[in-house]
Short mmCIF file of N, CA and C and ligand atoms in Angstrom, two decimals:
data_model
loop_
_atom_site.label_atom_id
_atom_site.label_comp_id
_atom_site.label_asym_id
_atom_site.label_seq_id
_atom_site.Cartn_x
_atom_site.Cartn_y
_atom_site.Cartn_z
N MET X 21 -60.96 -54.35 32.75
CA MET X 21 -59.75 -53.68 32.25
C MET X 21 -59.95 -53.30 30.78
N LEU X 22 -59.62 -52.05 30.47
CA LEU X 22 -59.73 -51.59 29.10
C LEU X 22 -58.58 -52.16 28.28
N ALA X 23 -58.88 -52.58 27.06
CA ALA X 23 -57.85 -53.13 26.20
C ALA X 23 -57.20 -52.00 25.40
N PRO X 24 -55.87 -52.07 25.19
CA PRO X 24 -55.22 -51.00 24.43
C PRO X 24 -55.40 -51.15 22.94
N ALA X 25 -55.47 -50.03 22.24
CA ALA X 25 -55.43 -50.03 20.78
C ALA X 25 -53.99 -49.76 20.37
N SER X 26 -53.79 -49.33 19.13
CA SER X 26 -52.42 -49.03 18.72
C SER X 26 -52.08 -47.58 19.04
N ILE X 27 -50.78 -47.28 18.95
CA ILE X 27 -50.32 -45.92 19.26
C ILE X 27 -50.55 -45.02 18.06
N VAL X 28 -51.13 -43.86 18.33
CA VAL X 28 -51.39 -42.88 17.27
C VAL X 28 -51.04 -41.50 17.81
N PRO X 29 -50.82 -40.54 16.92
CA PRO X 29 -50.81 -39.16 17.39
C PRO X 29 -52.26 -38.76 17.67
N PRO X 30 -52.54 -37.95 18.69
CA PRO X 30 -53.91 -37.48 18.89
C PRO X 30 -54.36 -36.68 17.66
N ARG X 31 -55.62 -36.86 17.28
CA ARG X 31 -56.11 -36.15 16.08
C ARG X 31 -57.35 -35.32 16.40
N THR X 32 -58.37 -35.97 16.92
CA THR X 32 -59.64 -35.27 17.15
C THR X 32 -59.57 -34.48 18.45
N PRO X 33 -60.47 -33.51 18.62
CA PRO X 33 -60.52 -32.80 19.92
C PRO X 33 -60.70 -33.75 21.10
N ALA X 34 -61.49 -34.80 20.92
CA ALA X 34 -61.70 -35.75 22.03
C ALA X 34 -60.41 -36.52 22.34
N GLU X 35 -59.63 -36.84 21.31
CA GLU X 35 -58.36 -37.54 21.55
C GLU X 35 -57.35 -36.61 22.23
N TRP X 36 -57.32 -35.35 21.82
CA TRP X 36 -56.42 -34.40 22.49
C TRP X 36 -56.83 -34.23 23.95
N ALA X 37 -58.12 -34.18 24.19
CA ALA X 37 -58.59 -34.03 25.58
C ALA X 37 -58.18 -35.23 26.41
N ALA X 38 -58.32 -36.43 25.84
CA ALA X 38 -57.92 -37.65 26.56
C ALA X 38 -56.42 -37.66 26.81
N TYR X 39 -55.68 -37.19 25.83
CA TYR X 39 -54.21 -37.15 25.93
C TYR X 39 -53.78 -36.26 27.11
N TYR X 40 -54.28 -35.04 27.13
CA TYR X 40 -53.87 -34.12 28.19
C TYR X 40 -54.48 -34.52 29.54
N ALA X 41 -55.64 -35.14 29.52
CA ALA X 41 -56.26 -35.56 30.78
C ALA X 41 -55.40 -36.61 31.49
N LEU X 42 -54.81 -37.53 30.72
CA LEU X 42 -53.96 -38.55 31.37
C LEU X 42 -52.67 -37.91 31.89
N ARG X 43 -52.08 -37.04 31.08
CA ARG X 43 -50.90 -36.31 31.57
C ARG X 43 -51.21 -35.64 32.91
N TYR X 44 -52.34 -34.93 32.94
CA TYR X 44 -52.68 -34.19 34.16
C TYR X 44 -52.89 -35.16 35.33
N ALA X 45 -53.66 -36.22 35.09
CA ALA X 45 -54.02 -37.14 36.18
C ALA X 45 -52.80 -37.81 36.79
N VAL X 46 -51.82 -38.15 35.95
CA VAL X 46 -50.66 -38.92 36.43
C VAL X 46 -49.52 -38.01 36.89
N LEU X 47 -49.30 -36.92 36.17
CA LEU X 47 -48.07 -36.13 36.38
C LEU X 47 -48.28 -34.80 37.11
N ARG X 48 -49.52 -34.35 37.26
CA ARG X 48 -49.75 -33.04 37.88
C ARG X 48 -50.75 -33.08 39.02
N GLN X 49 -51.89 -33.69 38.84
CA GLN X 49 -52.95 -33.65 39.85
C GLN X 49 -52.51 -34.18 41.22
N PRO X 50 -51.71 -35.27 41.29
CA PRO X 50 -51.32 -35.78 42.62
C PRO X 50 -50.52 -34.77 43.44
N TRP X 51 -49.98 -33.75 42.80
CA TRP X 51 -49.22 -32.70 43.52
C TRP X 51 -49.99 -31.38 43.51
N GLN X 52 -51.31 -31.48 43.33
CA GLN X 52 -52.21 -30.33 43.41
C GLN X 52 -51.81 -29.20 42.48
N GLN X 53 -51.30 -29.55 41.31
CA GLN X 53 -50.93 -28.53 40.33
C GLN X 53 -52.16 -28.11 39.52
N PRO X 54 -52.21 -26.87 39.05
CA PRO X 54 -53.41 -26.40 38.35
C PRO X 54 -53.59 -27.04 36.98
N VAL X 55 -54.83 -27.15 36.56
CA VAL X 55 -55.12 -27.61 35.20
C VAL X 55 -54.46 -26.62 34.24
N GLY X 56 -53.79 -27.13 33.25
CA GLY X 56 -53.02 -26.31 32.32
C GLY X 56 -51.53 -26.50 32.53
N SER X 57 -51.14 -26.89 33.75
CA SER X 57 -49.72 -27.09 34.03
C SER X 57 -49.19 -28.34 33.35
N GLU X 58 -50.09 -29.16 32.79
CA GLU X 58 -49.67 -30.37 32.07
C GLU X 58 -49.30 -30.05 30.62
N ARG X 59 -49.38 -28.79 30.24
CA ARG X 59 -49.07 -28.41 28.85
C ARG X 59 -47.83 -27.54 28.81
N THR X 60 -47.15 -27.57 27.66
CA THR X 60 -45.96 -26.75 27.46
C THR X 60 -45.99 -26.17 26.05
N PRO X 61 -45.42 -25.00 25.83
CA PRO X 61 -45.40 -24.45 24.47
C PRO X 61 -44.79 -25.42 23.45
N ALA X 62 -43.86 -26.28 23.91
CA ALA X 62 -43.24 -27.24 22.99
C ALA X 62 -44.25 -28.21 22.40
N ASP X 63 -45.39 -28.38 23.07
CA ASP X 63 -46.43 -29.27 22.53
C ASP X 63 -46.85 -28.87 21.11
N ASP X 64 -46.77 -27.57 20.84
CA ASP X 64 -47.29 -27.05 19.57
C ASP X 64 -46.20 -26.83 18.53
N GLU X 65 -44.94 -27.19 18.86
CA GLU X 65 -43.88 -27.04 17.87
C GLU X 65 -44.07 -28.06 16.75
N PRO X 66 -43.78 -27.67 15.50
CA PRO X 66 -44.08 -28.57 14.38
C PRO X 66 -43.31 -29.87 14.41
N ASP X 67 -42.12 -29.90 15.03
CA ASP X 67 -41.31 -31.12 15.06
C ASP X 67 -41.67 -32.04 16.23
N THR X 68 -42.53 -31.60 17.12
CA THR X 68 -42.87 -32.41 18.29
C THR X 68 -43.75 -33.59 17.90
N VAL X 69 -43.44 -34.75 18.48
CA VAL X 69 -44.21 -35.97 18.22
C VAL X 69 -44.99 -36.34 19.48
N HIS X 70 -46.28 -36.56 19.33
CA HIS X 70 -47.13 -36.97 20.45
C HIS X 70 -47.56 -38.42 20.23
N ALA X 71 -47.48 -39.22 21.28
CA ALA X 71 -47.88 -40.63 21.20
C ALA X 71 -49.02 -40.88 22.18
N LEU X 72 -50.08 -41.45 21.67
CA LEU X 72 -51.29 -41.72 22.46
C LEU X 72 -51.71 -43.17 22.25
N LEU X 73 -51.85 -43.88 23.36
CA LEU X 73 -52.36 -45.26 23.32
C LEU X 73 -53.75 -45.24 23.93
N LEU X 74 -54.75 -45.40 23.07
CA LEU X 74 -56.14 -45.32 23.51
C LEU X 74 -56.65 -46.68 23.92
N ALA X 75 -57.62 -46.70 24.82
CA ALA X 75 -58.36 -47.93 25.08
C ALA X 75 -59.31 -48.17 23.91
N THR X 76 -59.52 -49.42 23.59
CA THR X 76 -60.48 -49.74 22.53
C THR X 76 -61.89 -49.68 23.10
N GLY X 77 -62.86 -49.57 22.20
CA GLY X 77 -64.25 -49.60 22.66
C GLY X 77 -65.03 -48.41 22.16
N PRO X 78 -66.34 -48.48 22.29
CA PRO X 78 -67.21 -47.45 21.71
C PRO X 78 -67.35 -46.20 22.58
N ALA X 79 -66.87 -46.23 23.80
CA ALA X 79 -67.05 -45.08 24.69
C ALA X 79 -66.15 -43.92 24.24
N ALA X 80 -66.29 -42.79 24.90
CA ALA X 80 -65.43 -41.64 24.62
C ALA X 80 -63.97 -42.07 24.78
N PRO X 81 -63.08 -41.50 23.97
CA PRO X 81 -61.68 -41.93 24.04
C PRO X 81 -61.12 -41.82 25.45
N ALA X 82 -60.43 -42.88 25.87
CA ALA X 82 -59.74 -42.87 27.16
C ALA X 82 -58.29 -43.24 26.89
N ALA X 83 -57.37 -42.46 27.44
CA ALA X 83 -55.95 -42.71 27.21
C ALA X 83 -55.44 -43.72 28.24
N LEU X 84 -54.68 -44.70 27.77
CA LEU X 84 -54.01 -45.65 28.67
C LEU X 84 -52.55 -45.28 28.88
N ALA X 85 -51.94 -44.68 27.85
CA ALA X 85 -50.54 -44.31 27.94
C ALA X 85 -50.26 -43.17 26.97
N VAL X 86 -49.38 -42.27 27.38
CA VAL X 86 -49.01 -41.14 26.52
C VAL X 86 -47.51 -40.86 26.65
N GLY X 87 -46.98 -40.12 25.68
CA GLY X 87 -45.61 -39.65 25.75
C GLY X 87 -45.39 -38.64 24.63
N MET X 88 -44.29 -37.89 24.76
CA MET X 88 -44.03 -36.82 23.80
C MET X 88 -42.54 -36.77 23.50
N LEU X 89 -42.18 -36.49 22.25
CA LEU X 89 -40.79 -36.31 21.84
C LEU X 89 -40.62 -34.90 21.32
N GLN X 90 -39.74 -34.14 21.96
CA GLN X 90 -39.44 -32.78 21.53
C GLN X 90 -38.08 -32.77 20.85
N ARG X 91 -38.01 -32.15 19.70
CA ARG X 91 -36.72 -32.05 19.00
C ARG X 91 -35.95 -30.87 19.58
N LEU X 92 -34.76 -31.13 20.14
CA LEU X 92 -33.97 -30.06 20.74
C LEU X 92 -33.01 -29.46 19.74
N THR X 93 -32.35 -30.33 18.97
CA THR X 93 -31.41 -29.89 17.93
C THR X 93 -31.57 -30.85 16.75
N GLY X 94 -30.70 -30.69 15.76
CA GLY X 94 -30.77 -31.58 14.61
C GLY X 94 -30.42 -33.01 14.94
N ARG X 95 -29.76 -33.23 16.07
CA ARG X 95 -29.36 -34.60 16.41
C ARG X 95 -29.90 -35.09 17.73
N GLN X 96 -30.49 -34.19 18.53
CA GLN X 96 -30.89 -34.58 19.88
C GLN X 96 -32.38 -34.30 20.12
N GLY X 97 -33.05 -35.30 20.70
CA GLY X 97 -34.45 -35.12 21.09
C GLY X 97 -34.61 -35.36 22.58
N GLN X 98 -35.75 -34.92 23.12
CA GLN X 98 -36.04 -35.14 24.54
C GLN X 98 -37.41 -35.80 24.67
N VAL X 99 -37.44 -36.90 25.38
CA VAL X 99 -38.72 -37.54 25.71
C VAL X 99 -39.29 -36.87 26.95
N ARG X 100 -40.55 -36.51 26.89
CA ARG X 100 -41.19 -35.78 28.00
C ARG X 100 -42.60 -36.32 28.24
N PHE X 101 -43.10 -36.07 29.42
CA PHE X 101 -44.51 -36.34 29.74
C PHE X 101 -44.93 -37.79 29.50
N MET X 102 -44.06 -38.73 29.85
CA MET X 102 -44.44 -40.14 29.77
C MET X 102 -45.39 -40.47 30.92
N ALA X 103 -46.53 -41.06 30.62
CA ALA X 103 -47.48 -41.39 31.68
C ALA X 103 -48.35 -42.57 31.26
N VAL X 104 -48.53 -43.49 32.19
CA VAL X 104 -49.41 -44.65 31.99
C VAL X 104 -50.49 -44.60 33.05
N ALA X 105 -51.73 -44.88 32.65
CA ALA X 105 -52.83 -44.91 33.62
C ALA X 105 -52.50 -45.93 34.71
N PRO X 106 -52.69 -45.58 35.97
CA PRO X 106 -52.30 -46.52 37.05
C PRO X 106 -52.90 -47.91 36.86
N ALA X 107 -54.13 -48.00 36.40
CA ALA X 107 -54.77 -49.31 36.23
C ALA X 107 -54.13 -50.13 35.11
N ALA X 108 -53.37 -49.47 34.25
CA ALA X 108 -52.75 -50.16 33.11
C ALA X 108 -51.24 -50.26 33.26
N ALA X 109 -50.70 -49.85 34.40
CA ALA X 109 -49.24 -49.88 34.57
C ALA X 109 -48.74 -51.31 34.67
N GLY X 110 -47.48 -51.49 34.29
CA GLY X 110 -46.85 -52.80 34.43
C GLY X 110 -47.25 -53.82 33.37
N ARG X 111 -47.91 -53.36 32.31
CA ARG X 111 -48.33 -54.26 31.23
C ARG X 111 -47.60 -53.99 29.93
N GLY X 112 -46.53 -53.22 30.01
CA GLY X 112 -45.73 -52.99 28.81
C GLY X 112 -46.16 -51.79 27.99
N LEU X 113 -47.16 -51.06 28.44
CA LEU X 113 -47.66 -49.96 27.61
C LEU X 113 -46.67 -48.78 27.59
N GLY X 114 -46.05 -48.50 28.76
CA GLY X 114 -45.03 -47.45 28.77
C GLY X 114 -43.89 -47.81 27.83
N SER X 115 -43.51 -49.06 27.82
CA SER X 115 -42.46 -49.51 26.90
C SER X 115 -42.87 -49.31 25.45
N GLN X 116 -44.12 -49.63 25.14
CA GLN X 116 -44.61 -49.43 23.76
C GLN X 116 -44.50 -47.98 23.34
N VAL X 117 -44.91 -47.08 24.23
CA VAL X 117 -44.87 -45.65 23.90
C VAL X 117 -43.43 -45.19 23.71
N LEU X 118 -42.54 -45.62 24.61
CA LEU X 118 -41.14 -45.21 24.51
C LEU X 118 -40.52 -45.72 23.21
N LYS X 119 -40.80 -46.97 22.87
CA LYS X 119 -40.24 -47.52 21.62
C LYS X 119 -40.78 -46.78 20.40
N TYR X 120 -42.05 -46.40 20.45
CA TYR X 120 -42.65 -45.63 19.35
C TYR X 120 -41.91 -44.29 19.19
N LEU X 121 -41.69 -43.60 20.31
CA LEU X 121 -41.02 -42.30 20.23
C LEU X 121 -39.58 -42.45 19.75
N GLU X 122 -38.90 -43.51 20.18
CA GLU X 122 -37.53 -43.75 19.72
C GLU X 122 -37.52 -44.04 18.21
N ALA X 123 -38.50 -44.79 17.75
CA ALA X 123 -38.57 -45.08 16.31
C ALA X 123 -38.82 -43.80 15.52
N GLN X 124 -39.68 -42.95 16.03
CA GLN X 124 -39.93 -41.67 15.36
C GLN X 124 -38.66 -40.83 15.35
N ALA X 125 -37.90 -40.86 16.45
CA ALA X 125 -36.66 -40.09 16.53
C ALA X 125 -35.67 -40.58 15.47
N ARG X 126 -35.55 -41.90 15.35
CA ARG X 126 -34.62 -42.45 14.34
C ARG X 126 -35.07 -42.05 12.94
N THR X 127 -36.38 -42.06 12.71
CA THR X 127 -36.91 -41.75 11.38
C THR X 127 -36.51 -40.35 10.93
N VAL X 128 -36.47 -39.41 11.88
CA VAL X 128 -36.11 -38.04 11.49
C VAL X 128 -34.62 -37.77 11.69
N GLY X 129 -33.83 -38.83 11.96
CA GLY X 129 -32.38 -38.70 11.95
C GLY X 129 -31.75 -38.28 13.26
N LEU X 130 -32.51 -38.33 14.36
CA LEU X 130 -31.90 -37.98 15.64
C LEU X 130 -30.92 -39.08 16.07
N ALA X 131 -29.84 -38.65 16.75
CA ALA X 131 -28.80 -39.60 17.16
C ALA X 131 -28.84 -39.89 18.65
N GLU X 132 -29.59 -39.08 19.41
CA GLU X 132 -29.54 -39.20 20.87
C GLU X 132 -30.86 -38.71 21.47
N ILE X 133 -31.27 -39.40 22.52
CA ILE X 133 -32.43 -38.94 23.30
C ILE X 133 -31.97 -38.67 24.72
N VAL X 134 -32.41 -37.53 25.25
CA VAL X 134 -32.20 -37.22 26.66
C VAL X 134 -33.57 -37.11 27.32
N LEU X 135 -33.60 -37.23 28.62
CA LEU X 135 -34.84 -37.04 29.37
C LEU X 135 -34.51 -36.77 30.83
N HIS X 136 -35.48 -36.18 31.52
CA HIS X 136 -35.35 -35.96 32.95
C HIS X 136 -36.32 -36.92 33.64
N ALA X 137 -35.78 -37.97 34.23
CA ALA X 137 -36.61 -39.02 34.82
C ALA X 137 -36.85 -38.76 36.30
N ARG X 138 -38.10 -38.98 36.72
CA ARG X 138 -38.36 -39.02 38.15
C ARG X 138 -37.54 -40.17 38.74
N GLU X 139 -37.15 -39.99 39.98
CA GLU X 139 -36.35 -41.03 40.66
C GLU X 139 -37.04 -42.39 40.54
N THR X 140 -38.37 -42.39 40.66
CA THR X 140 -39.13 -43.65 40.64
C THR X 140 -39.18 -44.29 39.26
N ALA X 141 -38.81 -43.53 38.22
CA ALA X 141 -38.87 -44.07 36.86
C ALA X 141 -37.49 -44.38 36.29
N VAL X 142 -36.43 -44.09 37.05
CA VAL X 142 -35.07 -44.30 36.53
C VAL X 142 -34.86 -45.75 36.09
N ALA X 143 -35.33 -46.70 36.90
CA ALA X 143 -35.10 -48.12 36.57
C ALA X 143 -35.84 -48.52 35.28
N PHE X 144 -37.02 -47.92 35.08
CA PHE X 144 -37.77 -48.18 33.83
C PHE X 144 -36.92 -47.77 32.63
N TYR X 145 -36.35 -46.55 32.69
CA TYR X 145 -35.56 -46.08 31.54
C TYR X 145 -34.25 -46.88 31.42
N GLU X 146 -33.67 -47.27 32.53
CA GLU X 146 -32.45 -48.09 32.45
C GLU X 146 -32.73 -49.38 31.70
N ARG X 147 -33.91 -49.95 31.90
CA ARG X 147 -34.24 -51.19 31.17
C ARG X 147 -34.32 -50.97 29.68
N HIS X 148 -34.49 -49.69 29.31
CA HIS X 148 -34.57 -49.36 27.89
C HIS X 148 -33.27 -48.78 27.36
N GLY X 149 -32.19 -48.93 28.12
CA GLY X 149 -30.88 -48.54 27.60
C GLY X 149 -30.45 -47.12 27.91
N TYR X 150 -31.20 -46.43 28.75
CA TYR X 150 -30.82 -45.06 29.15
C TYR X 150 -29.88 -45.14 30.35
N ALA X 151 -28.94 -44.19 30.41
CA ALA X 151 -27.99 -44.13 31.52
C ALA X 151 -28.11 -42.78 32.21
N VAL X 152 -27.99 -42.79 33.51
CA VAL X 152 -28.02 -41.54 34.27
C VAL X 152 -26.76 -40.73 33.97
N VAL X 153 -26.96 -39.45 33.65
CA VAL X 153 -25.84 -38.53 33.43
C VAL X 153 -25.52 -37.80 34.73
N GLU X 154 -26.58 -37.25 35.35
CA GLU X 154 -26.38 -36.48 36.58
C GLU X 154 -27.75 -36.17 37.19
N PRO X 155 -27.79 -35.86 38.47
CA PRO X 155 -29.06 -35.41 39.06
C PRO X 155 -29.47 -34.10 38.39
N SER X 156 -30.77 -33.90 38.20
CA SER X 156 -31.23 -32.62 37.65
C SER X 156 -32.15 -31.93 38.65
N HIS X 157 -33.26 -31.40 38.21
CA HIS X 157 -34.08 -30.56 39.08
C HIS X 157 -34.95 -31.39 40.05
N THR X 158 -35.50 -30.71 41.03
CA THR X 158 -36.48 -31.33 41.93
C THR X 158 -37.83 -30.67 41.65
N LEU X 159 -38.76 -31.45 41.09
CA LEU X 159 -40.05 -30.90 40.66
C LEU X 159 -40.98 -30.71 41.85
N PHE X 160 -41.66 -29.59 41.86
CA PHE X 160 -42.62 -29.24 42.92
C PHE X 160 -41.98 -29.31 44.31
N GLY X 161 -40.66 -29.21 44.37
CA GLY X 161 -39.96 -29.22 45.64
C GLY X 161 -39.83 -30.59 46.29
N VAL X 162 -40.38 -31.63 45.65
CA VAL X 162 -40.38 -32.96 46.30
C VAL X 162 -40.00 -34.12 45.40
N LEU X 163 -39.92 -33.90 44.08
CA LEU X 163 -39.69 -35.02 43.16
C LEU X 163 -38.31 -34.89 42.49
N PRO X 164 -37.29 -35.55 43.05
CA PRO X 164 -35.96 -35.48 42.42
C PRO X 164 -35.98 -36.11 41.04
N HIS X 165 -35.29 -35.46 40.11
CA HIS X 165 -35.17 -35.97 38.75
C HIS X 165 -33.71 -36.24 38.40
N PHE X 166 -33.51 -37.07 37.40
CA PHE X 166 -32.17 -37.41 36.93
C PHE X 166 -32.13 -37.26 35.42
N LEU X 167 -31.09 -36.54 34.95
CA LEU X 167 -30.87 -36.45 33.52
C LEU X 167 -30.35 -37.80 33.02
N MET X 168 -31.00 -38.34 31.98
CA MET X 168 -30.58 -39.62 31.41
C MET X 168 -30.42 -39.44 29.90
N ARG X 169 -29.58 -40.30 29.32
CA ARG X 169 -29.40 -40.21 27.87
C ARG X 169 -29.23 -41.60 27.26
N LYS X 170 -29.56 -41.66 25.98
CA LYS X 170 -29.39 -42.90 25.22
C LYS X 170 -28.99 -42.54 23.80
N ALA X 171 -27.93 -43.18 23.30
CA ALA X 171 -27.56 -43.02 21.89
C ALA X 171 -28.45 -43.94 21.07
N LEU X 172 -29.00 -43.41 19.99
CA LEU X 172 -29.89 -44.23 19.17
C LEU X 172 -29.12 -45.04 18.13
C1 LIG K 7 -42.85 -45.20 34.52
C2 LIG K 7 -43.99 -45.67 33.60
C3 LIG K 7 -44.04 -44.75 32.37
C4 LIG K 7 -43.67 -47.11 33.16
O1 LIG K 7 -44.71 -47.57 32.30
P1 LIG K 7 -45.29 -49.07 32.48
O2 LIG K 7 -46.23 -49.31 31.36
O3 LIG K 7 -45.80 -49.21 33.86
O4 LIG K 7 -43.95 -49.91 32.33
P2 LIG K 7 -43.75 -51.30 31.53
O5 LIG K 7 -44.86 -52.23 31.89
O6 LIG K 7 -43.57 -50.99 30.09
O7 LIG K 7 -42.38 -51.79 32.18
C5 LIG K 7 -41.23 -52.09 31.45
C6 LIG K 7 -40.17 -52.61 32.38
O8 LIG K 7 -39.79 -51.59 33.30
C7 LIG K 7 -40.07 -52.01 34.63
N1 LIG K 7 -40.63 -50.87 35.33
C8 LIG K 7 -41.72 -50.16 35.01
N2 LIG K 7 -41.90 -49.15 35.86
C9 LIG K 7 -40.88 -49.24 36.75
C10 LIG K 7 -40.50 -48.46 37.86
N3 LIG K 7 -41.19 -47.39 38.24
N4 LIG K 7 -39.40 -48.84 38.53
C11 LIG K 7 -38.70 -49.93 38.15
N5 LIG K 7 -39.00 -50.70 37.10
C12 LIG K 7 -40.08 -50.34 36.40
C13 LIG K 7 -41.06 -53.12 34.52
O9 LIG K 7 -40.94 -54.02 35.60
C14 LIG K 7 -40.67 -53.77 33.21
O10 LIG K 7 -39.60 -54.64 33.38
P3 LIG K 7 -39.53 -56.05 32.57
O11 LIG K 7 -39.40 -55.66 31.12
O12 LIG K 7 -38.35 -56.73 33.13
O13 LIG K 7 -40.83 -56.72 32.83
C15 LIG K 7 -45.35 -45.66 34.31
O14 LIG K 7 -45.35 -46.58 35.38
C16 LIG K 7 -45.80 -44.30 34.83
O15 LIG K 7 -46.52 -43.58 34.14
N6 LIG K 7 -45.42 -43.95 36.06
C17 LIG K 7 -45.88 -42.71 36.70
C18 LIG K 7 -45.46 -41.46 35.95
C19 LIG K 7 -43.98 -41.38 35.68
O16 LIG K 7 -43.16 -41.63 36.55
N7 LIG K 7 -43.65 -41.02 34.43
C20 LIG K 7 -42.29 -40.84 34.02
C21 LIG K 7 -41.92 -39.45 34.32
S1 LIG K 7 -40.20 -39.22 34.04
#
């Protein structure tokens, strides 16, 4: 099992590649989505925060957990693209990434976070104080999502 390092924003080309590779592997590839579908124009917005938890060690960077915070308004942010490597799930890494993004949101003065959670992840976010607002979209025709929110 790879040991986690601390959470950082991706910096080098290799770290960015590891970041997007985990997004793709967890959130897109299982539904046969094309490479590139794991990216969004919001990734490049100056206010967007990217969180990357790398495995330690001398090998090429490997991502264990990732997440992104997009600023929607002066008071509201959206957490997106949360993903933990299957081999590292259930060890608190998703929680670490979410707490990091929430701390970043507070630092820039956001008062609320919203997100669209997969049905299978709703309980994870509930443990972190998020409440379901309403059902939202169904991704790829098969993955129901729920709009959730949390006041910071
Ligand atoms: C959902 C996900 C981000 C959670 O990350 P994780 O590192 O596995 O979760 P943690 O180990 O930090 O779990 C924190 C708590 O939530 C619970 N939990 C985690 N995933 C859960 C799930 N899918 N359903 C219910 N509870 C869950 C854990 O049991 C734990 O509870 P505890 O504090 O009482 O022990 C991760 O499993 C994942 O990437 N899943 C697939 C992709 C996905 O659904 N992403 C979210 C898209 S909206």
